[in-house]
Amino acid sequence: MDADNDRHIGIVLGGGGLLGDFQVGALKYLYKNDEVKEEEVACIAGTSVGAINGVILATVKVCVDRLEQFWHKT
């Protein structure tokens, strides 16, 4: 069994207004460079703007792209 397949990741997103925009960039980097794979994410938690980003991240299949679209519209 491959050790990478056993990895479980939790994502915690804090609050703080424009920090939400920064979170999108950080998540985009992690996902696009295969540092994190969707199937490895076991838990997503967030406060304030982090909760909004967390909901989008948890419910949309192409999560990071959808988050980026959301922030471009606001």
PDB file of C-alpha atoms in Angstrom:
ATOM      1  CA  MET A   1       0.000   0.000   0.000  1.00  0.00           C
ATOM      2  CA  ASP A   2       1.323   3.428  -0.973  1.00  0.00           C
ATOM      3  CA  ALA A   3       1.910   5.762   1.985  1.00  0.00           C
ATOM      4  CA  ASP A   4       0.511   8.752   0.049  1.00  0.00           C
ATOM      5  CA  ASN A   5      -2.863   7.014  -0.256  1.00  0.00           C
ATOM      6  CA  ASP A   6      -3.132   6.816   3.536  1.00  0.00           C
ATOM      7  CA  ARG A   7      -2.682  10.556   4.058  1.00  0.00           C
ATOM      8  CA  HIS A   8      -5.589  12.493   5.563  1.00  0.00           C
ATOM      9  CA  ILE A   9      -5.520  16.275   5.581  1.00  0.00           C
ATOM     10  CA  GLY A  10      -7.575  18.816   7.492  1.00  0.00           C
ATOM     11  CA  ILE A  11      -7.928  22.349   6.141  1.00  0.00           C
ATOM     12  CA  VAL A  12      -8.527  25.183   8.613  1.00  0.00           C
ATOM     13  CA  LEU A  13      -9.461  28.597   7.217  1.00  0.00           C
ATOM     14  CA  GLY A  14      -9.429  31.632   9.491  1.00  0.00           C
ATOM     15  CA  GLY A  15     -11.529  34.770   9.401  1.00  0.00           C
ATOM     16  CA  GLY A  16     -10.499  38.296   8.586  1.00  0.00           C
ATOM     17  CA  GLY A  17     -12.033  39.920   5.515  1.00  0.00           C
ATOM     18  CA  LEU A  18      -9.448  40.044   2.751  1.00  0.00           C
ATOM     19  CA  LEU A  19      -7.682  37.020   4.228  1.00  0.00           C
ATOM     20  CA  GLY A  20     -10.322  35.054   2.305  1.00  0.00           C
ATOM     21  CA  ASP A  21      -8.809  36.231  -0.959  1.00  0.00           C
ATOM     22  CA  PHE A  22      -5.354  35.130   0.193  1.00  0.00           C
ATOM     23  CA  GLN A  23      -6.778  31.728   1.139  1.00  0.00           C
ATOM     24  CA  VAL A  24      -7.918  31.219  -2.445  1.00  0.00           C
ATOM     25  CA  GLY A  25      -4.405  31.842  -3.757  1.00  0.00           C
ATOM     26  CA  ALA A  26      -2.843  29.513  -1.201  1.00  0.00           C
ATOM     27  CA  LEU A  27      -5.376  26.760  -1.876  1.00  0.00           C
ATOM     28  CA  LYS A  28      -4.971  27.180  -5.628  1.00  0.00           C
ATOM     29  CA  TYR A  29      -1.217  26.686  -5.268  1.00  0.00           C
ATOM     30  CA  LEU A  30      -1.650  23.587  -3.092  1.00  0.00           C
ATOM     31  CA  TYR A  31      -4.232  21.940  -5.340  1.00  0.00           C
ATOM     32  CA  LYS A  32      -2.748  22.860  -8.729  1.00  0.00           C
ATOM     33  CA  ASN A  33       0.733  21.668  -7.739  1.00  0.00           C
ATOM     34  CA  ASP A  34      -0.637  18.387  -6.344  1.00  0.00           C
ATOM     35  CA  GLU A  35       0.498  19.203  -2.806  1.00  0.00           C
ATOM     36  CA  VAL A  36      -3.083  18.344  -1.770  1.00  0.00           C
ATOM     37  CA  LYS A  37      -5.522  16.055  -3.569  1.00  0.00           C
ATOM     38  CA  GLU A  38      -9.282  16.306  -3.034  1.00  0.00           C
ATOM     39  CA  GLU A  39      -9.529  12.676  -1.920  1.00  0.00           C
ATOM     40  CA  GLU A  40      -6.989  13.336   0.881  1.00  0.00           C
ATOM     41  CA  VAL A  41      -9.046  16.093   2.534  1.00  0.00           C
ATOM     42  CA  ALA A  42     -10.878  14.591   5.509  1.00  0.00           C
ATOM     43  CA  CYS A  43     -12.080  17.789   7.192  1.00  0.00           C
ATOM     44  CA  ILE A  44     -12.589  21.465   6.365  1.00  0.00           C
ATOM     45  CA  ALA A  45     -13.208  24.038   9.110  1.00  0.00           C
ATOM     46  CA  GLY A  46     -13.481  27.798   8.931  1.00  0.00           C
ATOM     47  CA  THR A  47     -14.484  30.965  10.757  1.00  0.00           C
ATOM     48  CA  SER A  48     -16.143  34.011   9.189  1.00  0.00           C
ATOM     49  CA  VAL A  49     -14.784  34.399   5.643  1.00  0.00           C
ATOM     50  CA  GLY A  50     -12.964  31.102   6.109  1.00  0.00           C
ATOM     51  CA  ALA A  51     -16.328  29.418   6.687  1.00  0.00           C
ATOM     52  CA  ILE A  52     -17.643  30.854   3.415  1.00  0.00           C
ATOM     53  CA  ASN A  53     -14.572  29.610   1.568  1.00  0.00           C
ATOM     54  CA  GLY A  54     -14.841  26.280   3.379  1.00  0.00           C
ATOM     55  CA  VAL A  55     -18.430  25.730   2.243  1.00  0.00           C
ATOM     56  CA  ILE A  56     -17.511  26.385  -1.374  1.00  0.00           C
ATOM     57  CA  LEU A  57     -14.401  24.241  -1.055  1.00  0.00           C
ATOM     58  CA  ALA A  58     -16.363  21.348   0.457  1.00  0.00           C
ATOM     59  CA  THR A  59     -19.358  21.355  -1.891  1.00  0.00           C
ATOM     60  CA  VAL A  60     -18.030  22.107  -5.373  1.00  0.00           C
ATOM     61  CA  LYS A  61     -16.157  19.444  -7.341  1.00  0.00           C
ATOM     62  CA  VAL A  62     -13.679  21.839  -8.950  1.00  0.00           C
ATOM     63  CA  CYS A  63     -13.389  23.673  -5.670  1.00  0.00           C
ATOM     64  CA  VAL A  64     -10.425  25.990  -6.120  1.00  0.00           C
ATOM     65  CA  ASP A  65     -11.563  27.192  -9.537  1.00  0.00           C
ATOM     66  CA  ARG A  66     -15.026  27.944  -8.125  1.00  0.00           C
ATOM     67  CA  LEU A  67     -13.519  29.834  -5.175  1.00  0.00           C
ATOM     68  CA  GLU A  68     -11.447  31.927  -7.545  1.00  0.00           C
ATOM     69  CA  GLN A  69     -14.563  32.763  -9.619  1.00  0.00           C
ATOM     70  CA  PHE A  70     -16.418  33.773  -6.445  1.00  0.00           C
ATOM     71  CA  TRP A  71     -13.681  36.187  -5.400  1.00  0.00           C
ATOM     72  CA  HIS A  72     -13.374  37.712  -8.860  1.00  0.00           C
ATOM     73  CA  LYS A  73     -17.075  38.590  -8.741  1.00  0.00           C
ATOM     74  CA  THR A  74     -16.888  40.327  -5.328  1.00  0.00           C
TER      75      THR A  74
END
